[in-house]
PDB file of C-alpha atoms in Angstrom:
ATOM      1  CA  GLN A  28      43.425  31.519  -5.761  1.00  0.00           C
ATOM      2  CA  VAL A  29      39.708  30.656  -4.380  1.00  0.00           C
ATOM      3  CA  GLN A  30      37.092  31.112  -6.989  1.00  0.00           C
ATOM      4  CA  LEU A  31      32.954  31.378  -6.647  1.00  0.00           C
ATOM      5  CA  GLN A  32      30.857  30.038  -8.504  1.00  0.00           C
ATOM      6  CA  GLU A  33      26.999  30.971  -8.785  1.00  0.00           C
ATOM      7  CA  SER A  34      24.768  28.161 -11.358  1.00  0.00           C
ATOM      8  CA  GLY A  35      20.870  27.392 -11.612  1.00  0.00           C
ATOM      9  CA  PRO A  36      17.757  28.197 -12.792  1.00  0.00           C
ATOM     10  CA  GLY A  37      17.706  31.683 -14.594  1.00  0.00           C
ATOM     11  CA  LEU A  38      13.611  31.798 -14.667  1.00  0.00           C
ATOM     12  CA  VAL A  39      11.775  31.807 -11.880  1.00  0.00           C
ATOM     13  CA  LYS A  40       7.595  31.441 -12.456  1.00  0.00           C
ATOM     14  CA  PRO A  41       6.254  33.908  -9.521  1.00  0.00           C
ATOM     15  CA  SER A  42       5.379  32.087  -6.226  1.00  0.00           C
ATOM     16  CA  GLU A  43       8.044  28.938  -6.939  1.00  0.00           C
ATOM     17  CA  THR A  44      10.639  28.418  -5.313  1.00  0.00           C
ATOM     18  CA  LEU A  45      14.752  30.059  -6.273  1.00  0.00           C
ATOM     19  CA  SER A  46      17.493  27.430  -5.534  1.00  0.00           C
ATOM     20  CA  LEU A  47      20.881  29.087  -6.841  1.00  0.00           C
ATOM     21  CA  THR A  48      24.264  26.782  -5.335  1.00  0.00           C
ATOM     22  CA  CYS A  49      27.754  28.489  -5.746  1.00  0.00           C
ATOM     23  CA  THR A  50      30.750  25.746  -5.259  1.00  0.00           C
ATOM     24  CA  VAL A  51      34.091  27.162  -4.396  1.00  0.00           C
ATOM     25  CA  SER A  52      37.675  26.439  -5.907  1.00  0.00           C
ATOM     26  CA  GLY A  53      40.568  27.254  -4.050  1.00  0.00           C
ATOM     27  CA  ASP A  54      40.490  26.675  -0.777  1.00  0.00           C
ATOM     28  CA  SER A  55      38.645  25.036   1.853  1.00  0.00           C
ATOM     29  CA  ILE A  56      34.751  25.757   2.358  1.00  0.00           C
ATOM     30  CA  SER A  57      35.596  25.196   6.528  1.00  0.00           C
ATOM     31  CA  SER A  58      37.000  28.328   9.051  1.00  0.00           C
ATOM     32  CA  TYR A  59      34.272  30.830   6.407  1.00  0.00           C
ATOM     33  CA  TYR A  60      31.570  32.645   6.304  1.00  0.00           C
ATOM     34  CA  TRP A  61      29.487  32.163   2.999  1.00  0.00           C
ATOM     35  CA  SER A  62      27.259  34.707   2.097  1.00  0.00           C
ATOM     36  CA  TRP A  63      24.447  34.946  -0.608  1.00  0.00           C
ATOM     37  CA  ILE A  64      24.214  38.898  -1.632  1.00  0.00           C
ATOM     38  CA  ARG A  65      21.609  40.360  -4.368  1.00  0.00           C
ATOM     39  CA  GLN A  66      21.404  43.261  -6.978  1.00  0.00           C
ATOM     40  CA  PRO A  67      18.143  43.873  -8.734  1.00  0.00           C
ATOM     41  CA  PRO A  68      18.857  45.842 -12.165  1.00  0.00           C
ATOM     42  CA  GLY A  69      20.102  49.446 -12.057  1.00  0.00           C
ATOM     43  CA  LYS A  70      20.125  49.031  -7.897  1.00  0.00           C
ATOM     44  CA  GLY A  71      22.254  48.471  -4.601  1.00  0.00           C
ATOM     45  CA  LEU A  72      23.595  46.121  -2.814  1.00  0.00           C
ATOM     46  CA  GLU A  73      21.207  43.104  -0.355  1.00  0.00           C
ATOM     47  CA  TRP A  74      22.787  41.554   2.109  1.00  0.00           C
ATOM     48  CA  ILE A  75      20.788  37.966   2.052  1.00  0.00           C
ATOM     49  CA  GLY A  76      21.763  36.285   5.244  1.00  0.00           C
ATOM     50  CA  TYR A  77      25.444  34.186   5.744  1.00  0.00           C
ATOM     51  CA  ILE A  78      26.171  30.065   6.850  1.00  0.00           C
ATOM     52  CA  TYR A  79      29.111  29.153   8.239  1.00  0.00           C
ATOM     53  CA  TYR A  80      31.169  25.568   7.411  1.00  0.00           C
ATOM     54  CA  SER A  81      29.655  23.660  10.908  1.00  0.00           C
ATOM     55  CA  GLY A  82      25.746  24.835   9.879  1.00  0.00           C
ATOM     56  CA  SER A  83      25.238  27.329  11.719  1.00  0.00           C
ATOM     57  CA  THR A  84      23.047  30.284   9.943  1.00  0.00           C
ATOM     58  CA  ASN A  85      22.256  33.567   9.880  1.00  0.00           C
ATOM     59  CA  TYR A  86      19.391  35.556   7.537  1.00  0.00           C
ATOM     60  CA  ASN A  87      18.513  39.054   6.685  1.00  0.00           C
ATOM     61  CA  PRO A  88      14.870  39.479   8.502  1.00  0.00           C
ATOM     62  CA  SER A  89      13.463  41.467   5.713  1.00  0.00           C
ATOM     63  CA  LEU A  90      13.407  38.001   3.756  1.00  0.00           C
ATOM     64  CA  LYS A  91      13.869  35.303   6.925  1.00  0.00           C
ATOM     65  CA  SER A  92      10.950  33.941   7.378  1.00  0.00           C
ATOM     66  CA  ARG A  93      11.489  33.126   3.198  1.00  0.00           C
ATOM     67  CA  VAL A  94      15.429  31.679   2.610  1.00  0.00           C
ATOM     68  CA  THR A  95      17.080  29.121   3.220  1.00  0.00           C
ATOM     69  CA  ILE A  96      20.834  28.702   3.053  1.00  0.00           C
ATOM     70  CA  SER A  97      22.616  25.474   3.507  1.00  0.00           C
ATOM     71  CA  ILE A  98      26.116  23.832   2.740  1.00  0.00           C
ATOM     72  CA  ASP A  99      27.604  20.603   1.396  1.00  0.00           C
ATOM     73  CA  THR A 100      31.482  20.862   3.327  1.00  0.00           C
ATOM     74  CA  SER A 101      32.057  17.767   1.214  1.00  0.00           C
ATOM     75  CA  LYS A 102      31.731  18.726  -2.592  1.00  0.00           C
ATOM     76  CA  THR A 103      32.577  22.575  -1.272  1.00  0.00           C
ATOM     77  CA  GLN A 104      29.255  24.266  -2.358  1.00  0.00           C
ATOM     78  CA  PHE A 105      27.013  26.251  -0.104  1.00  0.00           C
ATOM     79  CA  SER A 106      23.138  26.298  -1.451  1.00  0.00           C
ATOM     80  CA  LEU A 107      19.907  29.644  -1.161  1.00  0.00           C
ATOM     81  CA  LYS A 108      16.257  29.026  -1.630  1.00  0.00           C
ATOM     82  CA  VAL A 109      14.223  32.022  -1.578  1.00  0.00           C
ATOM     83  CA  SER A 110      10.173  30.490  -1.627  1.00  0.00           C
ATOM     84  CA  SER A 111       6.977  32.410  -3.090  1.00  0.00           C
ATOM     85  CA  VAL A 112       8.897  34.944  -5.415  1.00  0.00           C
ATOM     86  CA  THR A 113       7.611  37.838  -6.385  1.00  0.00           C
ATOM     87  CA  ALA A 114       8.774  40.260  -9.251  1.00  0.00           C
ATOM     88  CA  ALA A 115      10.727  41.917  -6.656  1.00  0.00           C
ATOM     89  CA  ASP A 116      12.990  39.050  -6.521  1.00  0.00           C
ATOM     90  CA  THR A 117      14.874  39.844  -9.741  1.00  0.00           C
ATOM     91  CA  ALA A 118      18.628  40.566  -9.517  1.00  0.00           C
ATOM     92  CA  VAL A 119      22.308  39.243  -9.890  1.00  0.00           C
ATOM     93  CA  TYR A 120      22.533  36.386  -7.280  1.00  0.00           C
ATOM     94  CA  TYR A 121      26.359  37.045  -6.039  1.00  0.00           C
ATOM     95  CA  CYS A 122      27.731  34.001  -3.404  1.00  0.00           C
ATOM     96  CA  ALA A 123      31.274  35.652  -1.153  1.00  0.00           C
ATOM     97  CA  ARG A 124      34.106  34.468   1.895  1.00  0.00           C
ATOM     98  CA  GLU A 125      33.513  36.333   4.539  1.00  0.00           C
ATOM     99  CA  ARG A 126      36.491  36.432   6.038  1.00  0.00           C
ATOM    100  CA  PHE A 127      37.692  38.160   9.245  1.00  0.00           C
ATOM    101  CA  ASP A 128      40.589  40.432   9.175  1.00  0.00           C
ATOM    102  CA  ILE A 129      43.971  39.030  10.661  1.00  0.00           C
ATOM    103  CA  VAL A 130      44.895  42.163  12.289  1.00  0.00           C
ATOM    104  CA  THR A 131      41.264  44.501  13.276  1.00  0.00           C
ATOM    105  CA  GLY A 132      38.860  41.226  13.269  1.00  0.00           C
ATOM    106  CA  GLN A 133      36.605  42.576  11.534  1.00  0.00           C
ATOM    107  CA  PRO A 134      34.702  40.868   8.733  1.00  0.00           C
ATOM    108  CA  ALA A 135      34.515  41.226   5.178  1.00  0.00           C
ATOM    109  CA  PHE A 136      33.821  40.381   1.630  1.00  0.00           C
ATOM    110  CA  ASP A 137      36.753  38.958   0.210  1.00  0.00           C
ATOM    111  CA  TYR A 138      35.754  36.914  -2.431  1.00  0.00           C
ATOM    112  CA  TRP A 139      32.938  36.963  -4.824  1.00  0.00           C
ATOM    113  CA  GLY A 140      31.036  34.489  -7.170  1.00  0.00           C
ATOM    114  CA  GLN A 141      30.741  36.878 -10.915  1.00  0.00           C
ATOM    115  CA  GLY A 142      27.235  36.688  -9.737  1.00  0.00           C
ATOM    116  CA  THR A 143      23.700  35.365 -11.647  1.00  0.00           C
ATOM    117  CA  LEU A 144      20.535  37.364 -13.004  1.00  0.00           C
ATOM    118  CA  VAL A 145      17.279  35.867 -11.878  1.00  0.00           C
ATOM    119  CA  THR A 146      14.854  36.488 -13.248  1.00  0.00           C
ATOM    120  CA  VAL A 147      10.915  35.535 -11.738  1.00  0.00           C
ATOM    121  CA  SER A 148       8.356  36.190 -14.253  1.00  0.00           C
ATOM    122  CA  SER A 149       5.304  34.398 -16.008  1.00  0.00           C
TER     123      SER A 149
ATOM    124  CA  ASP B  18      19.228  48.703  10.784  1.00  0.00           C
ATOM    125  CA  ILE B  19      21.796  50.720  10.288  1.00  0.00           C
ATOM    126  CA  GLN B  20      20.869  52.667   7.431  1.00  0.00           C
ATOM    127  CA  MET B  21      24.124  54.021   5.217  1.00  0.00           C
ATOM    128  CA  THR B  22      24.235  57.250   3.535  1.00  0.00           C
ATOM    129  CA  GLN B  23      26.428  57.858   0.534  1.00  0.00           C
ATOM    130  CA  SER B  24      26.711  61.257  -1.166  1.00  0.00           C
ATOM    131  CA  PRO B  25      26.723  62.214  -3.413  1.00  0.00           C
ATOM    132  CA  SER B  26      25.154  59.544  -5.193  1.00  0.00           C
ATOM    133  CA  SER B  27      27.478  60.601  -8.484  1.00  0.00           C
ATOM    134  CA  LEU B  28      30.080  62.669  -9.652  1.00  0.00           C
ATOM    135  CA  SER B  29      32.446  63.578 -12.745  1.00  0.00           C
ATOM    136  CA  ALA B  30      35.372  64.531 -12.648  1.00  0.00           C
ATOM    137  CA  SER B  31      38.643  64.809 -14.301  1.00  0.00           C
ATOM    138  CA  VAL B  32      41.887  62.651 -14.873  1.00  0.00           C
ATOM    139  CA  GLY B  33      43.981  63.185 -11.953  1.00  0.00           C
ATOM    140  CA  ASP B  34      41.903  64.504  -9.579  1.00  0.00           C
ATOM    141  CA  ARG B  35      41.475  64.096  -6.484  1.00  0.00           C
ATOM    142  CA  VAL B  36      37.969  62.653  -5.486  1.00  0.00           C
ATOM    143  CA  THR B  37      36.070  62.275  -1.694  1.00  0.00           C
ATOM    144  CA  ILE B  38      33.188  60.239  -0.963  1.00  0.00           C
ATOM    145  CA  THR B  39      31.386  59.773   1.705  1.00  0.00           C
ATOM    146  CA  CYS B  40      29.696  57.894   3.937  1.00  0.00           C
ATOM    147  CA  ARG B  41      27.506  58.280   6.854  1.00  0.00           C
ATOM    148  CA  ALA B  42      25.818  55.338   8.861  1.00  0.00           C
ATOM    149  CA  SER B  43      23.317  55.725  11.203  1.00  0.00           C
ATOM    150  CA  GLN B  44      24.307  55.112  14.171  1.00  0.00           C
ATOM    151  CA  SER B  45      28.236  54.182  15.804  1.00  0.00           C
ATOM    152  CA  ILE B  46      30.084  52.089  14.849  1.00  0.00           C
ATOM    153  CA  SER B  47      33.310  51.878  15.654  1.00  0.00           C
ATOM    154  CA  SER B  48      35.405  51.506  12.058  1.00  0.00           C
ATOM    155  CA  TYR B  49      33.640  48.350  11.143  1.00  0.00           C
ATOM    156  CA  LEU B  50      33.223  49.801   7.946  1.00  0.00           C
ATOM    157  CA  ASN B  51      33.773  47.924   3.819  1.00  0.00           C
ATOM    158  CA  TRP B  52      34.866  49.840   0.639  1.00  0.00           C
ATOM    159  CA  TYR B  53      33.851  48.144  -2.512  1.00  0.00           C
ATOM    160  CA  GLN B  54      34.078  48.752  -6.372  1.00  0.00           C
ATOM    161  CA  GLN B  55      31.793  47.781  -8.536  1.00  0.00           C
ATOM    162  CA  LYS B  56      32.879  47.918 -12.642  1.00  0.00           C
ATOM    163  CA  PRO B  57      29.800  48.048 -15.111  1.00  0.00           C
ATOM    164  CA  GLY B  58      28.853  43.667 -15.346  1.00  0.00           C
ATOM    165  CA  LYS B  59      30.828  42.858 -12.644  1.00  0.00           C
ATOM    166  CA  ALA B  60      30.836  41.454  -8.813  1.00  0.00           C
ATOM    167  CA  PRO B  61      31.909  44.129  -5.962  1.00  0.00           C
ATOM    168  CA  LYS B  62      35.896  43.835  -5.313  1.00  0.00           C
ATOM    169  CA  LEU B  63      36.678  44.889  -1.616  1.00  0.00           C
ATOM    170  CA  LEU B  64      38.925  47.906  -1.068  1.00  0.00           C
ATOM    171  CA  ILE B  65      39.840  48.779   1.610  1.00  0.00           C
ATOM    172  CA  SER B  66      38.148  47.008   4.824  1.00  0.00           C
ATOM    173  CA  ALA B  67      37.820  48.304   8.326  1.00  0.00           C
ATOM    174  CA  ALA B  68      37.634  51.994   7.198  1.00  0.00           C
ATOM    175  CA  SER B  69      41.513  52.200   6.618  1.00  0.00           C
ATOM    176  CA  SER B  70      42.901  49.320   5.697  1.00  0.00           C
ATOM    177  CA  LEU B  71      43.693  49.124   1.775  1.00  0.00           C
ATOM    178  CA  GLN B  72      42.982  46.079   0.401  1.00  0.00           C
ATOM    179  CA  SER B  73      46.811  43.861  -1.012  1.00  0.00           C
ATOM    180  CA  GLY B  74      46.961  44.723  -5.260  1.00  0.00           C
ATOM    181  CA  VAL B  75      44.537  47.556  -4.829  1.00  0.00           C
ATOM    182  CA  PRO B  76      46.587  50.955  -5.683  1.00  0.00           C
ATOM    183  CA  SER B  77      47.603  53.535  -3.109  1.00  0.00           C
ATOM    184  CA  ARG B  78      45.592  56.844  -4.548  1.00  0.00           C
ATOM    185  CA  PHE B  79      42.521  54.442  -2.484  1.00  0.00           C
ATOM    186  CA  SER B  80      42.472  56.036   0.822  1.00  0.00           C
ATOM    187  CA  GLY B  81      39.506  55.257   3.493  1.00  0.00           C
ATOM    188  CA  ARG B  82      39.064  57.037   7.190  1.00  0.00           C
ATOM    189  CA  GLY B  83      36.764  57.493   9.317  1.00  0.00           C
ATOM    190  CA  SER B  84      35.679  56.327  12.345  1.00  0.00           C
ATOM    191  CA  GLY B  85      31.807  56.412  14.191  1.00  0.00           C
ATOM    192  CA  THR B  86      28.968  57.404  11.835  1.00  0.00           C
ATOM    193  CA  ASP B  87      31.063  59.254   9.312  1.00  0.00           C
ATOM    194  CA  PHE B  88      33.985  57.963   7.299  1.00  0.00           C
ATOM    195  CA  THR B  89      35.410  59.060   3.007  1.00  0.00           C
ATOM    196  CA  LEU B  90      36.687  57.503   0.226  1.00  0.00           C
ATOM    197  CA  THR B  91      39.329  58.992  -1.509  1.00  0.00           C
ATOM    198  CA  ILE B  92      40.481  59.017  -4.626  1.00  0.00           C
ATOM    199  CA  SER B  93      44.061  61.143  -4.521  1.00  0.00           C
ATOM    200  CA  SER B  94      44.354  61.039  -8.955  1.00  0.00           C
ATOM    201  CA  LEU B  95      41.409  60.065 -11.067  1.00  0.00           C
ATOM    202  CA  GLN B  96      42.555  57.216 -13.295  1.00  0.00           C
ATOM    203  CA  PRO B  97      40.337  56.663 -16.701  1.00  0.00           C
ATOM    204  CA  GLU B  98      39.796  53.095 -14.741  1.00  0.00           C
ATOM    205  CA  ASP B  99      38.377  54.332 -11.634  1.00  0.00           C
ATOM    206  CA  LEU B 100      35.352  54.556 -13.913  1.00  0.00           C
ATOM    207  CA  ALA B 101      32.739  52.488 -11.227  1.00  0.00           C
ATOM    208  CA  THR B 102      30.164  52.666  -8.730  1.00  0.00           C
ATOM    209  CA  TYR B 103      31.600  53.422  -4.497  1.00  0.00           C
ATOM    210  CA  TYR B 104      29.767  51.053  -1.952  1.00  0.00           C
ATOM    211  CA  CYS B 105      29.960  50.953   1.622  1.00  0.00           C
ATOM    212  CA  GLN B 106      29.221  48.356   3.630  1.00  0.00           C
ATOM    213  CA  GLN B 107      28.844  48.444   7.971  1.00  0.00           C
ATOM    214  CA  SER B 108      30.325  45.657   9.098  1.00  0.00           C
ATOM    215  CA  TYR B 109      29.644  46.128  13.168  1.00  0.00           C
ATOM    216  CA  SER B 110      26.433  43.828  13.337  1.00  0.00           C
ATOM    217  CA  THR B 111      23.849  42.274  11.040  1.00  0.00           C
ATOM    218  CA  PRO B 112      22.197  42.342   9.116  1.00  0.00           C
ATOM    219  CA  TRP B 113      25.097  43.752   7.646  1.00  0.00           C
ATOM    220  CA  THR B 114      23.915  46.820   5.101  1.00  0.00           C
ATOM    221  CA  PHE B 115      25.287  48.713   2.193  1.00  0.00           C
ATOM    222  CA  GLY B 116      25.183  52.712   0.941  1.00  0.00           C
ATOM    223  CA  LEU B 117      22.948  52.755  -1.917  1.00  0.00           C
ATOM    224  CA  GLY B 118      26.792  53.764  -3.931  1.00  0.00           C
ATOM    225  CA  THR B 119      28.133  56.833  -5.718  1.00  0.00           C
ATOM    226  CA  LYS B 120      29.045  55.943  -9.363  1.00  0.00           C
ATOM    227  CA  VAL B 121      32.009  57.098 -10.408  1.00  0.00           C
ATOM    228  CA  GLU B 122      32.556  59.101 -14.056  1.00  0.00           C
ATOM    229  CA  ILE B 123      35.374  60.730 -15.733  1.00  0.00           C
ATOM    230  CA  LYS B 124      35.428  63.832 -17.805  1.00  0.00           C
TER     231      LYS B 124
END
């Protein structure tokens, strides 16, 4: 059974950098795309970006200037950094696996972490 | 970016009712449409991919249809455990985008 677990500080000061790690267990980190998705309290879901096991990335243009996603295949982990955070970055952050359907070839998020709340406040 | 519009934003229905949620894309996305269920305090769960492909383990009362710009998620007989918010998501082009969600309540 694939499991994803987010970890990192729950409180970050304004203007600082938010850093989270997602640890993957139960399957290889190779051959999949790995995403970060966030959800402000009481609001909807926003895709932040993904990284392929090879290291190639794709970011949401709305956050691209502040976001870095990296991967460590030896540790089966991938990480998120968001710089210059403000209160608007307060959200539950999820990591998720993106798989391509065998029949249709279409992507979808099939496994998610439980999510971690990050609050931006001084 | 492709905008996803869901309706209604919330609904209340009785156990056994047939419930339909609509999702409209701002441009054609073929069948690149996924549906997720998010129960309170939990991560989203993939219900349906590619507009109509039911995921393994998901009850058959859930079904999806549509292509192009208009899609529906139907719960044929609402159960108490279906209390959740449902999101559509397009996987046609990045940035992947989600609808704002439909909150389903049980009368």
